Short mmCIF file of C-alpha atoms in Angstrom, two decimals:
data_model
loop_
_atom_site.label_atom_id
_atom_site.label_comp_id
_atom_site.label_asym_id
_atom_site.label_seq_id
_atom_site.Cartn_x
_atom_site.Cartn_y
_atom_site.Cartn_z
CA MET A 1 -20.86 -59.28 -18.49
CA MET A 2 -20.52 -58.95 -14.69
CA ARG A 3 -16.66 -58.26 -14.71
CA LEU A 4 -17.61 -55.57 -17.39
CA PHE A 5 -20.37 -54.00 -15.04
CA THR A 6 -18.12 -53.66 -12.13
CA LEU A 7 -15.86 -51.80 -14.03
CA ILE A 8 -18.01 -49.40 -15.39
CA VAL A 9 -19.44 -48.74 -11.96
CA LEU A 10 -15.62 -48.21 -10.72
CA LEU A 11 -14.72 -46.29 -13.35
CA ALA A 12 -17.89 -44.04 -12.62
CA ALA A 13 -17.13 -44.00 -8.82
CA SER A 14 -13.77 -42.21 -9.85
CA LEU A 15 -15.49 -39.31 -12.00
CA PRO A 16 -15.67 -35.65 -10.79
CA ALA A 17 -19.31 -34.96 -9.10
CA ALA A 18 -21.05 -31.80 -10.99
CA GLU A 19 -20.41 -29.59 -7.89
CA LEU A 20 -18.26 -28.90 -5.02
CA ARG A 21 -20.66 -27.56 -2.34
CA PHE A 22 -19.56 -25.21 0.49
CA ALA A 23 -20.78 -22.85 2.59
CA LEU A 24 -20.14 -18.88 3.17
CA HIS A 25 -21.12 -17.53 6.48
CA SER A 26 -22.13 -14.11 5.13
CA GLU A 27 -23.42 -12.82 1.26
CA PRO A 28 -20.99 -10.80 -0.83
CA LYS A 29 -21.83 -6.89 -0.45
CA GLN A 30 -21.07 -6.67 -4.20
CA LEU A 31 -19.21 -8.56 -6.78
CA ASP A 32 -17.04 -5.79 -8.33
CA PRO A 33 -13.61 -7.53 -7.95
CA LEU A 34 -12.10 -4.23 -7.59
CA LEU A 35 -13.99 -3.35 -4.66
CA VAL A 36 -14.09 -6.04 -2.46
CA ALA A 37 -14.11 -5.37 1.17
CA ASP A 38 -15.60 -8.36 2.79
CA ASP A 39 -14.47 -12.16 3.08
CA SER A 40 -17.18 -13.77 1.24
CA ALA A 41 -16.65 -11.27 -1.60
CA GLU A 42 -12.76 -12.40 -1.21
CA ALA A 43 -13.69 -16.19 -1.74
CA ILE A 44 -15.60 -15.03 -5.03
CA ARG A 45 -12.54 -13.15 -6.46
CA TYR A 46 -10.40 -15.67 -5.53
CA LEU A 47 -11.92 -18.09 -7.44
CA THR A 48 -13.08 -16.47 -10.80
CA GLU A 49 -10.44 -13.73 -11.23
CA GLY A 50 -6.90 -14.38 -12.46
CA VAL A 51 -3.81 -12.50 -11.22
CA LEU A 52 -0.64 -11.71 -12.65
CA ILE A 53 1.32 -13.60 -9.49
CA ARG A 54 -0.19 -16.08 -7.33
CA VAL A 55 1.47 -16.92 -3.72
CA ASN A 56 0.89 -20.34 -3.20
CA ARG A 57 -0.98 -20.66 0.28
CA LEU A 58 0.81 -23.72 1.17
CA THR A 59 4.58 -23.12 0.49
CA GLN A 60 3.82 -18.75 0.66
CA LYS A 61 6.21 -18.66 -2.59
CA PRO A 62 5.26 -16.82 -5.68
CA GLU A 63 3.94 -18.69 -8.40
CA ALA A 64 3.93 -17.31 -12.14
CA GLU A 65 0.25 -16.93 -13.51
CA LEU A 66 -1.04 -14.70 -16.30
CA ALA A 67 2.25 -13.44 -16.12
CA SER A 68 4.64 -16.41 -17.32
CA SER A 69 8.14 -14.49 -16.09
CA TRP A 70 9.28 -11.11 -14.51
CA GLN A 71 12.47 -8.91 -14.30
CA VAL A 72 13.69 -6.53 -11.82
CA THR A 73 15.63 -3.81 -13.36
CA ASN A 74 16.63 -0.07 -12.58
CA GLY A 75 17.62 -0.84 -9.00
CA GLY A 76 14.11 -2.56 -8.10
CA LYS A 77 12.04 0.42 -8.97
CA ARG A 78 10.92 -1.55 -12.33
CA VAL A 79 9.30 -4.80 -12.77
CA VAL A 80 8.97 -5.98 -16.60
CA PHE A 81 6.55 -8.62 -16.61
CA THR A 82 6.30 -11.12 -19.46
CA LEU A 83 2.61 -11.95 -19.97
CA ARG A 84 1.20 -15.48 -20.76
CA ARG A 85 -0.07 -16.00 -24.50
CA GLY A 86 -2.75 -17.77 -25.70
CA VAL A 87 -5.25 -16.77 -22.44
CA LYS A 88 -8.71 -15.80 -23.39
CA PHE A 89 -11.43 -14.41 -21.66
CA PRO A 90 -14.75 -16.16 -21.52
CA ASP A 91 -16.14 -13.94 -24.18
CA GLY A 92 -13.41 -15.01 -26.65
CA ALA A 93 -11.54 -11.93 -26.27
CA ALA A 94 -7.53 -12.30 -26.06
CA PHE A 95 -5.67 -11.23 -22.73
CA THR A 96 -3.45 -8.60 -23.76
CA ALA A 97 -1.35 -5.79 -21.84
CA LYS A 98 -3.89 -3.55 -22.61
CA ASP A 99 -5.95 -5.42 -20.06
CA VAL A 100 -3.55 -5.22 -17.47
CA ALA A 101 -3.11 -1.23 -18.02
CA ALA A 102 -6.78 -0.47 -18.14
CA THR A 103 -7.09 -2.53 -14.94
CA PHE A 104 -4.51 -0.57 -12.95
CA GLN A 105 -5.70 2.84 -14.79
CA LYS A 106 -9.22 2.00 -13.25
CA LEU A 107 -8.02 0.59 -9.81
CA LEU A 108 -5.85 3.49 -9.17
CA ASP A 109 -8.36 6.19 -9.92
CA PRO A 110 -9.12 7.83 -6.59
CA ALA A 111 -12.90 8.21 -7.70
CA LEU A 112 -13.04 4.35 -7.64
CA HIS A 113 -12.12 4.40 -3.91
CA SER A 114 -11.01 0.78 -4.02
CA PRO A 115 -9.40 -0.81 -1.07
CA LEU A 116 -7.10 -2.50 -3.49
CA ALA A 117 -5.36 0.89 -4.01
CA ASP A 118 -3.70 1.79 -1.01
CA THR A 119 -1.45 -1.32 -1.09
CA PHE A 120 0.30 0.51 -4.06
CA LYS A 121 0.86 3.86 -2.43
CA THR A 122 4.61 4.90 -1.14
CA ASP A 123 5.95 8.08 0.58
CA LYS A 124 7.20 8.61 -2.86
CA GLY A 125 4.04 8.17 -4.99
CA GLU A 126 2.11 5.54 -6.70
CA VAL A 127 3.06 2.46 -9.09
CA ARG A 128 2.84 3.56 -12.58
CA ILE A 129 1.74 0.44 -15.31
CA THR A 130 2.25 0.68 -18.76
CA ALA A 131 1.56 -1.77 -21.76
CA GLN A 132 4.96 -1.69 -23.78
CA ASP A 133 4.10 -4.49 -26.34
CA ASP A 134 0.92 -6.73 -26.55
CA TYR A 135 2.67 -9.04 -24.04
CA THR A 136 5.14 -6.68 -22.03
CA VAL A 137 3.80 -4.72 -19.06
CA VAL A 138 6.00 -2.53 -17.18
CA ALA A 139 5.67 -1.55 -13.85
CA ASP A 140 7.41 1.50 -12.35
CA PHE A 141 7.48 2.11 -8.91
CA PRO A 142 8.95 5.67 -7.56
CA ALA A 143 11.22 4.09 -5.15
CA SER A 144 12.80 0.41 -4.71
CA ALA A 145 9.49 -2.14 -4.11
CA GLY A 146 10.00 -4.66 -1.77
CA ALA A 147 7.93 -7.70 -1.92
CA PHE A 148 6.60 -6.51 -4.51
CA GLU A 149 5.24 -9.95 -5.72
CA ARG A 150 2.19 -9.81 -2.78
CA LEU A 151 1.04 -7.09 -4.25
CA PHE A 152 0.01 -8.24 -7.72
CA ASP A 153 -1.37 -11.57 -6.25
CA GLN A 154 -4.19 -9.46 -4.82
CA VAL A 155 -4.98 -7.43 -8.13
CA PRO A 156 -7.82 -9.11 -10.29
CA ILE A 157 -6.97 -8.67 -14.23
CA LEU A 158 -10.20 -7.33 -15.69
CA SER A 159 -11.02 -7.33 -19.62
CA ALA A 160 -10.35 -3.77 -21.16
CA THR A 161 -13.31 -4.76 -23.96
CA ALA A 162 -16.03 -6.41 -21.98
CA SER A 163 -19.41 -5.01 -22.44
CA ARG A 164 -20.78 -5.83 -18.80
CA ARG A 165 -19.54 -5.14 -15.20
CA PRO A 166 -18.50 -7.16 -13.63
CA ALA A 167 -17.63 -9.10 -16.37
CA PRO A 168 -16.22 -12.80 -16.25
CA GLY A 169 -12.47 -12.97 -15.39
CA LEU A 170 -9.72 -15.05 -16.04
CA GLY A 171 -9.68 -17.75 -13.13
CA PRO A 172 -11.00 -21.22 -12.92
CA PHE A 173 -14.44 -20.58 -12.19
CA VAL A 174 -17.02 -17.89 -13.71
CA VAL A 175 -20.23 -17.06 -11.74
CA ALA A 176 -23.03 -18.92 -13.23
CA GLU A 177 -26.12 -18.03 -11.01
CA HIS A 178 -26.27 -15.64 -8.19
CA SER A 179 -29.53 -16.13 -6.18
CA PRO A 180 -29.48 -13.30 -3.34
CA GLY A 181 -29.91 -14.68 -0.17
CA SER A 182 -29.77 -18.14 -0.98
CA HIS A 183 -26.59 -19.57 -3.19
CA LEU A 184 -24.35 -18.34 -5.79
CA LEU A 185 -23.22 -21.23 -8.61
CA LEU A 186 -19.58 -20.83 -10.25
CA LYS A 187 -19.33 -23.26 -13.36
CA ARG A 188 -15.95 -24.35 -15.01
CA ASN A 189 -14.72 -21.72 -17.06
CA PRO A 190 -14.40 -23.12 -20.54
CA SER A 191 -11.56 -20.96 -21.46
CA TYR A 192 -9.29 -21.13 -18.37
CA TRP A 193 -5.30 -21.20 -19.58
CA LYS A 194 -3.92 -23.51 -16.80
CA ARG A 195 -3.18 -27.39 -17.13
CA GLY A 196 -2.47 -30.08 -14.59
CA ALA A 197 0.60 -31.54 -14.31
CA ASP A 198 -0.51 -34.61 -16.63
CA GLY A 199 -1.67 -31.99 -19.14
CA LYS A 200 -5.47 -32.43 -18.03
CA THR A 201 -7.68 -29.14 -18.59
CA LEU A 202 -8.05 -27.43 -15.27
CA PRO A 203 -10.14 -26.92 -13.15
CA LEU A 204 -11.40 -30.44 -12.53
CA LEU A 205 -14.59 -29.91 -10.98
CA ASP A 206 -17.65 -28.87 -12.82
CA GLY A 207 -18.60 -26.36 -10.92
CA ILE A 208 -18.88 -25.01 -6.81
CA ARG A 209 -22.38 -23.98 -5.27
CA ILE A 210 -21.66 -21.77 -2.56
CA GLU A 211 -24.16 -21.26 -0.11
CA PHE A 212 -25.23 -18.56 1.88
CA GLN A 213 -25.38 -19.96 5.48
CA GLN A 214 -25.31 -17.87 8.72
CA ASN A 215 -26.13 -20.89 10.81
CA ARG A 216 -23.30 -22.45 12.10
CA ASP A 217 -25.12 -25.53 13.36
CA LEU A 218 -26.87 -26.21 10.30
CA GLU A 219 -23.81 -26.00 7.92
CA LEU A 220 -22.07 -28.96 10.31
CA LEU A 221 -25.55 -30.95 10.14
CA ARG A 222 -25.22 -30.68 6.19
CA PHE A 223 -21.86 -31.40 6.09
CA ARG A 224 -22.44 -34.43 8.22
CA ARG A 225 -25.00 -35.53 5.75
CA GLY A 226 -22.72 -35.10 2.57
CA GLU A 227 -24.81 -32.02 1.57
CA LEU A 228 -21.61 -29.79 2.22
CA GLN A 229 -17.77 -31.48 1.19
CA LEU A 230 -15.89 -28.36 2.79
CA ILE A 231 -15.62 -25.95 6.23
CA ASP A 232 -13.52 -23.21 5.83
CA SER A 233 -13.75 -22.01 9.14
CA LEU A 234 -15.04 -23.95 12.06
CA THR A 235 -15.73 -22.43 15.57
CA PRO A 236 -13.98 -24.31 18.50
CA ASP A 237 -16.95 -26.18 19.87
CA LEU A 238 -17.86 -27.45 16.31
CA TYR A 239 -14.33 -28.23 15.91
CA GLU A 240 -14.40 -30.80 18.82
CA ARG A 241 -17.44 -32.25 18.28
CA LEU A 242 -16.63 -33.35 14.77
CA ALA A 243 -12.96 -34.05 16.05
CA LYS A 244 -14.54 -36.50 17.96
CA GLU A 245 -16.31 -38.49 14.87
CA GLY A 246 -13.21 -39.15 12.95
CA GLY A 247 -10.64 -37.08 10.92
CA GLN A 248 -12.57 -35.09 9.13
CA ALA A 249 -11.76 -31.76 11.24
CA ILE A 250 -8.46 -30.16 10.52
CA ASP A 251 -6.31 -27.82 12.95
CA ALA A 252 -3.77 -26.48 10.38
CA GLY A 253 -2.53 -24.41 13.36
CA PRO A 254 -2.30 -20.64 14.11
CA THR A 255 -3.33 -18.28 11.53
CA THR A 256 -2.69 -14.48 10.47
CA ASP A 257 -6.13 -13.38 11.14
CA VAL A 258 -7.09 -11.40 14.50
CA GLU A 259 -10.07 -10.61 16.58
CA PHE A 260 -10.39 -6.97 18.02
CA VAL A 261 -12.67 -4.52 19.68
CA TRP A 262 -12.01 -0.82 18.44
CA PHE A 263 -13.01 2.20 19.40
CA ASN A 264 -14.81 5.00 17.14
CA MET A 265 -12.73 7.92 17.13
CA ALA A 266 -14.17 9.61 13.91
CA PRO A 267 -14.81 13.57 14.47
CA GLN A 268 -17.57 13.27 11.92
CA SER A 269 -19.93 10.39 13.84
CA PRO A 270 -23.30 11.31 15.59
CA LEU A 271 -21.72 10.30 19.14
CA PRO A 272 -21.92 12.88 22.18
CA ALA A 273 -18.83 14.80 22.30
CA TYR A 274 -18.18 13.34 25.94
CA LYS A 275 -18.12 9.63 24.58
CA LYS A 276 -15.94 10.96 21.74
CA ALA A 277 -13.74 12.26 24.21
CA TRP A 278 -13.41 8.69 26.25
CA PHE A 279 -12.44 7.10 22.77
CA GLN A 280 -10.01 9.52 22.03
CA SER A 281 -8.25 9.17 25.43
CA GLN A 282 -5.09 6.63 24.98
CA ALA A 283 -5.18 6.12 28.95
CA PHE A 284 -9.05 5.17 28.26
CA ARG A 285 -8.12 2.71 25.53
CA ARG A 286 -5.52 1.47 27.32
CA ALA A 287 -7.45 0.65 30.38
CA VAL A 288 -10.03 -1.44 28.39
CA SER A 289 -7.18 -3.21 26.89
CA GLU A 290 -5.87 -4.16 30.78
CA ALA A 291 -9.34 -5.02 31.60
CA ILE A 292 -10.27 -7.75 29.35
CA SER A 293 -8.56 -11.22 30.02
CA ARG A 294 -7.80 -12.51 26.69
CA THR A 295 -6.66 -15.95 28.27
CA ASP A 296 -10.20 -16.44 29.65
CA LEU A 297 -11.29 -15.71 25.96
CA SER A 298 -8.81 -18.10 24.60
CA ARG A 299 -9.78 -20.70 27.02
CA VAL A 300 -13.67 -20.43 27.20
CA VAL A 301 -14.35 -19.43 23.75
CA TYR A 302 -11.94 -20.88 21.55
CA ARG A 303 -11.24 -24.18 23.64
CA GLY A 304 -7.73 -23.37 23.56
CA HIS A 305 -7.45 -23.38 19.56
CA ALA A 306 -6.21 -19.57 19.92
CA SER A 307 -3.24 -17.81 20.79
CA LEU A 308 -3.16 -13.98 22.70
CA SER A 309 -2.87 -10.95 20.50
CA ALA A 310 -0.85 -8.15 20.22
CA GLY A 311 -1.44 -6.40 17.28
CA TYR A 312 -2.89 -7.20 13.86
CA VAL A 313 0.09 -9.07 13.31
CA SER A 314 0.02 -12.81 14.40
CA PRO A 315 2.89 -14.60 15.85
CA ALA A 316 2.67 -17.60 13.04
CA ASN A 317 4.01 -14.59 10.77
CA LYS A 318 7.46 -15.17 11.67
CA GLN A 319 8.79 -13.01 9.12
CA TRP A 320 6.90 -9.81 10.21
CA PHE A 321 5.82 -10.39 13.85
CA ASN A 322 7.89 -7.55 16.29
CA ALA A 323 8.66 -10.48 19.02
CA ARG A 324 9.33 -7.93 21.36
CA LEU A 325 6.20 -7.39 21.81
CA ALA A 326 3.39 -8.84 24.33
CA PRO A 327 -0.11 -8.53 24.89
CA HIS A 328 -1.66 -6.30 27.27
CA ARG A 329 -1.55 -8.34 30.55
CA TYR A 330 -5.01 -8.49 32.24
CA ASP A 331 -4.78 -6.43 35.35
CA ALA A 332 -8.16 -5.20 36.59
CA ALA A 333 -6.66 -3.12 39.44
CA ALA A 334 -3.91 -1.23 36.89
CA ALA A 335 -6.76 -0.54 34.48
CA ALA A 336 -8.88 1.10 37.41
CA LYS A 337 -5.58 3.30 38.46
CA ARG A 338 -5.39 4.17 34.90
CA LEU A 339 -8.61 5.37 34.90
CA ALA A 340 -8.47 7.58 37.96
CA GLN A 341 -5.46 8.96 36.82
CA ALA A 342 -7.07 10.01 33.89
CA GLY A 343 -10.07 11.63 35.67
CA PHE A 344 -12.39 9.27 36.01
CA VAL A 345 -14.34 8.22 39.29
CA LEU A 346 -15.82 5.04 40.54
CA LYS A 347 -18.78 5.78 42.60
CA GLY A 348 -20.40 2.77 43.82
CA SER A 349 -20.18 0.11 40.69
CA VAL A 350 -20.39 2.94 38.21
CA LEU A 351 -17.55 4.50 36.53
CA GLN A 352 -18.21 8.13 35.85
CA ASP A 353 -15.96 10.77 33.65
CA ALA A 354 -14.91 14.47 34.96
CA GLY A 355 -18.42 15.69 33.89
CA GLY A 356 -20.40 13.28 35.66
CA HIS A 357 -21.24 11.11 32.98
CA ALA A 358 -21.79 7.34 33.46
CA VAL A 359 -19.25 5.51 31.49
CA GLU A 360 -21.67 3.17 29.17
CA PHE A 361 -21.42 2.30 25.72
CA SER A 362 -22.42 -0.27 22.82
CA LEU A 363 -20.50 -2.91 21.45
CA ILE A 364 -21.82 -4.06 18.23
CA THR A 365 -20.66 -7.56 16.60
CA ASN A 366 -22.32 -9.68 14.08
CA ALA A 367 -25.72 -11.47 15.09
CA GLY A 368 -25.16 -15.38 15.00
CA SER A 369 -21.43 -15.98 15.45
CA LYS A 370 -20.62 -18.53 17.72
CA THR A 371 -17.21 -17.18 18.70
CA ARG A 372 -17.79 -13.08 19.04
CA GLU A 373 -21.27 -13.32 20.73
CA PRO A 374 -19.60 -15.28 23.59
CA MET A 375 -16.61 -13.29 23.65
CA ALA A 376 -18.71 -9.73 23.86
CA ALA A 377 -20.64 -11.46 27.04
CA MET A 378 -17.39 -12.11 28.45
CA ILE A 379 -16.12 -8.69 27.52
CA GLN A 380 -19.17 -7.48 29.16
CA GLN A 381 -18.27 -9.16 31.99
CA ASP A 382 -14.90 -8.14 32.67
CA LEU A 383 -15.62 -4.30 31.82
CA ALA A 384 -18.59 -4.35 34.55
CA LYS A 385 -15.66 -5.09 37.16
CA ILE A 386 -14.12 -1.71 36.53
CA GLY A 387 -17.74 0.31 36.71
CA ILE A 388 -17.98 0.04 32.69
CA LYS A 389 -21.32 -0.83 31.11
CA VAL A 390 -21.38 -2.61 27.93
CA ASN A 391 -24.53 -3.09 25.71
CA ILE A 392 -24.30 -5.90 23.25
CA VAL A 393 -25.97 -5.07 19.99
CA SER A 394 -26.03 -8.00 17.47
CA LEU A 395 -26.48 -6.62 14.15
CA ASP A 396 -26.89 -8.77 10.71
CA PHE A 397 -23.74 -8.51 8.40
CA PRO A 398 -24.63 -5.90 5.98
CA SER A 399 -26.14 -3.62 8.94
CA LEU A 400 -22.85 -3.75 10.63
CA ILE A 401 -20.68 -2.98 7.71
CA GLN A 402 -22.92 -0.15 6.68
CA ARG A 403 -22.47 1.49 10.23
CA ILE A 404 -18.95 1.00 10.51
CA THR A 405 -18.01 2.37 6.85
CA ARG A 406 -20.76 4.59 6.04
CA THR A 407 -22.95 6.03 9.10
CA LEU A 408 -20.51 5.95 11.38
CA ASP A 409 -23.29 5.17 13.98
CA TYR A 410 -21.72 3.03 16.57
CA GLU A 411 -19.53 3.06 19.59
CA THR A 412 -17.55 0.15 19.51
CA CYS A 413 -17.22 -2.72 17.51
CA LEU A 414 -15.89 -6.40 17.75
CA LEU A 415 -15.09 -8.12 14.46
CA GLY A 416 -12.52 -10.17 13.08
CA PHE A 417 -9.82 -9.33 10.45
CA VAL A 418 -8.62 -11.98 7.85
CA ASN A 419 -5.32 -11.12 7.10
CA ILE A 420 -4.83 -12.83 3.61
CA ASP A 421 -1.18 -10.93 2.72
CA ILE A 422 1.77 -11.57 5.15
CA ASP A 423 3.51 -8.71 3.95
CA PRO A 424 3.02 -5.03 5.60
CA ASN A 425 1.92 -3.93 2.08
CA GLY A 426 -1.12 -6.16 2.51
CA ILE A 427 -2.59 -4.09 5.45
CA MET A 428 -1.33 -0.80 4.02
CA ASN A 429 -5.81 -0.12 3.60
CA ILE A 430 -6.23 -0.49 7.50
CA LEU A 431 -3.33 1.07 8.74
CA LEU A 432 -3.15 4.25 6.37
CA SER A 433 -5.17 6.94 8.14
CA SER A 434 -6.37 8.01 4.67
CA ALA A 435 -7.71 4.39 3.68
CA ALA A 436 -11.39 3.88 3.68
CA ASN A 437 -10.72 0.72 6.08
CA HIS A 438 -8.84 2.42 8.85
CA PRO A 439 -11.16 0.93 11.49
CA TRP A 440 -11.34 3.40 14.03
CA ASN A 441 -11.36 6.95 11.78
CA PRO A 442 -11.50 6.07 8.07
CA SER A 443 -10.96 8.30 5.04
CA GLN A 444 -8.77 10.95 6.46
CA LYS A 445 -7.85 13.46 4.70
CA THR A 446 -4.65 14.39 7.08
CA PRO A 447 -3.83 12.09 9.93
CA ALA A 448 -6.15 13.20 13.01
CA THR A 449 -3.23 12.34 15.36
CA PRO A 450 0.78 12.46 15.44
CA TRP A 451 0.86 9.07 16.00
CA GLU A 452 -1.41 7.89 13.16
CA ALA A 453 1.07 10.50 10.83
CA GLU A 454 3.93 8.58 12.40
CA ILE A 455 2.13 5.08 10.98
CA ASP A 456 1.70 6.49 7.78
CA LYS A 457 5.15 7.84 7.43
CA LEU A 458 6.61 4.36 8.69
CA MET A 459 4.02 2.38 6.25
CA LEU A 460 4.70 4.49 3.08
CA ALA A 461 8.63 4.22 3.72
CA GLN A 462 9.17 0.53 4.03
CA ALA A 463 6.51 0.40 0.90
CA ALA A 464 9.30 2.30 -0.78
CA SER A 465 12.01 0.26 0.26
CA SER A 466 13.76 -2.68 -0.80
CA ASP A 467 15.89 -3.03 1.99
CA ALA A 468 14.62 -6.20 4.28
CA ALA A 469 16.33 -4.79 7.51
CA ALA A 470 14.68 -1.32 7.09
CA ARG A 471 11.47 -2.29 6.06
CA LYS A 472 11.13 -4.82 9.08
CA LYS A 473 12.09 -1.78 11.40
CA SER A 474 10.00 0.51 10.27
CA PHE A 475 7.17 -1.88 10.41
CA ASP A 476 8.09 -3.05 14.03
CA ARG A 477 7.62 0.41 14.85
CA VAL A 478 4.09 0.43 13.73
CA GLN A 479 3.09 -2.38 15.73
CA GLU A 480 4.85 -0.50 19.03
CA ILE A 481 2.64 2.55 18.31
CA LEU A 482 -0.72 0.17 17.67
CA LEU A 483 0.11 -1.44 21.06
CA GLU A 484 0.93 1.77 23.17
CA GLN A 485 -2.02 3.56 21.90
CA SER A 486 -4.31 0.89 21.64
CA PRO A 487 -7.18 2.35 19.12
CA ALA A 488 -8.07 -1.06 18.78
CA VAL A 489 -7.79 -3.78 21.64
CA TYR A 490 -6.25 -6.63 19.88
CA LEU A 491 -7.93 -10.10 21.79
CA LEU A 492 -6.91 -13.19 19.52
CA HIS A 493 -5.17 -15.18 16.78
CA PRO A 494 -7.70 -17.81 16.20
CA ASN A 495 -6.29 -21.36 14.82
CA SER A 496 -6.95 -22.53 11.35
CA LEU A 497 -10.25 -24.88 12.16
CA SER A 498 -11.84 -26.37 8.96
CA ALA A 499 -13.13 -29.60 7.51
CA VAL A 500 -12.77 -31.14 4.49
CA ALA A 501 -15.40 -34.41 3.35
CA PRO A 502 -13.72 -38.30 2.65
CA ASN A 503 -14.87 -38.07 -0.87
CA VAL A 504 -12.92 -34.73 -1.57
CA ARG A 505 -9.66 -35.35 -3.37
CA GLY A 506 -6.65 -32.89 -3.21
CA GLY A 507 -7.83 -30.88 -0.38
CA LYS A 508 -4.66 -29.52 1.78
CA PRO A 509 -5.93 -27.18 4.44
CA VAL A 510 -3.52 -24.27 5.35
CA PRO A 511 -3.54 -21.71 7.97
CA PHE A 512 -3.50 -18.74 5.44
CA TYR A 513 -6.81 -17.70 3.63
CA PRO A 514 -8.54 -19.46 2.03
CA ARG A 515 -7.73 -22.37 3.91
CA THR A 516 -9.75 -25.19 2.23
CA PHE A 517 -10.47 -23.84 -1.36
CA TRP A 518 -7.13 -22.00 -2.19
CA ASP A 519 -6.35 -25.01 -4.74
CA ALA A 520 -9.91 -25.25 -6.06
CA GLU A 521 -8.62 -25.92 -9.54
CA HIS A 522 -7.16 -29.12 -8.58
CA LEU A 523 -9.71 -30.64 -6.49
CA THR A 524 -11.89 -33.40 -7.21
CA LEU A 525 -14.85 -35.42 -5.67
CA VAL A 526 -15.13 -39.36 -5.76
CA GLN A 527 -18.78 -40.47 -5.71
CA GLY A 528 -19.99 -42.96 -3.43
CA LYS A 529 -17.56 -42.25 -0.83
#
């Protein structure tokens, strides 16, 4: 009897727990998968939506998902997808080509203003998606498409017939409960089509409880208590504290993410004309970049777990990084000289423009960030050395997003960009002047500057080409322009710092987003560990 009891206990200890728990550091702005514009909403979309092709975050190679196969024809201009049969939405409706066609019709509607739509633009037009039959979808590109697999990794395929929006999707989990300000509960999608190598139904977890927790110290405390099992992004100080305690902290190496400051160059912003003139001056922007010590930011704020940045593209992205470029070297004397040549005058310890205005501006960033707030303070100290006064304004994340995307009532902003896709097409919604997420001057009807027009031309040209060398040449030039013009001061590429609890099985943290839960459908929890 004792042996039977022991066997039962051992078996129970190996069963999946009801829920995996982890925290997001801000609440999603919204859950419409076609309008995702923040990291938290992207996490929910990744876990709940299905895509035609998924780029494996570990191998970085495309894998068949809702499309069981695809064939490229017509000189690279046409991609014919064969869809997986027998897939159903959670409401029981069959997944067919009509859902794919309807998704893209909605996505590419200019009235929707979806950030994803920009990734399907080229200098020769947009992609056209049609349903050939119930299980065949044809994507016609206006020109030969390069790296198209990564484009389709981003687009969630939505039901064409669902009565409510957003509707449960084709991912491994569905949203079961949303308590604003508290948590979001995901439950296993009972209709999920995928099976494990052993034939078992996926996902293996019963659910995932995602807490909204801005306080990083509290997140770590709850992780230590076993109340959370993953930390997808550790701050450097917390990483080092946890690393001293055992093997739960993981540095997976350099990421493709970037921390940067940009200047509000939007003509319609409520800023005074003289400040607009500063920010629209290439000499001013370049001087600010030269006056900031990136080395100190990496050493002090990131404890060395970050590399210096020359642009959006990290050296970790070996395929697309322009290796000829180097970050602006810290040189306060050179910055002061550049400002003097541009008509600025240092009077005592105060820099003034030609009109006698003291150079002073605010720098907004998200409140509670254990990296950005100290970075802002160090930037403030560096710029004070050349006579520029910086006022730091910490905002809750929704208020910050409101300012940089809607009211444009800010001067400069310190934020990070999570680069999910290593291909240039993945940042079309950032680099195109017409894009709503173009940081320094969003949604331009026509490019405001010749260099932005050149970037538009180069980005659209590379998106329309299947010639890898030609695409690389175009994108190398884009990176050169951004470094020359400095509409943003690119600071650091952080390392991937995460934590996985000992009772999580199958966790394989990677440098690419999402780091710890990219393979959530295969994760399990072991009780009593």
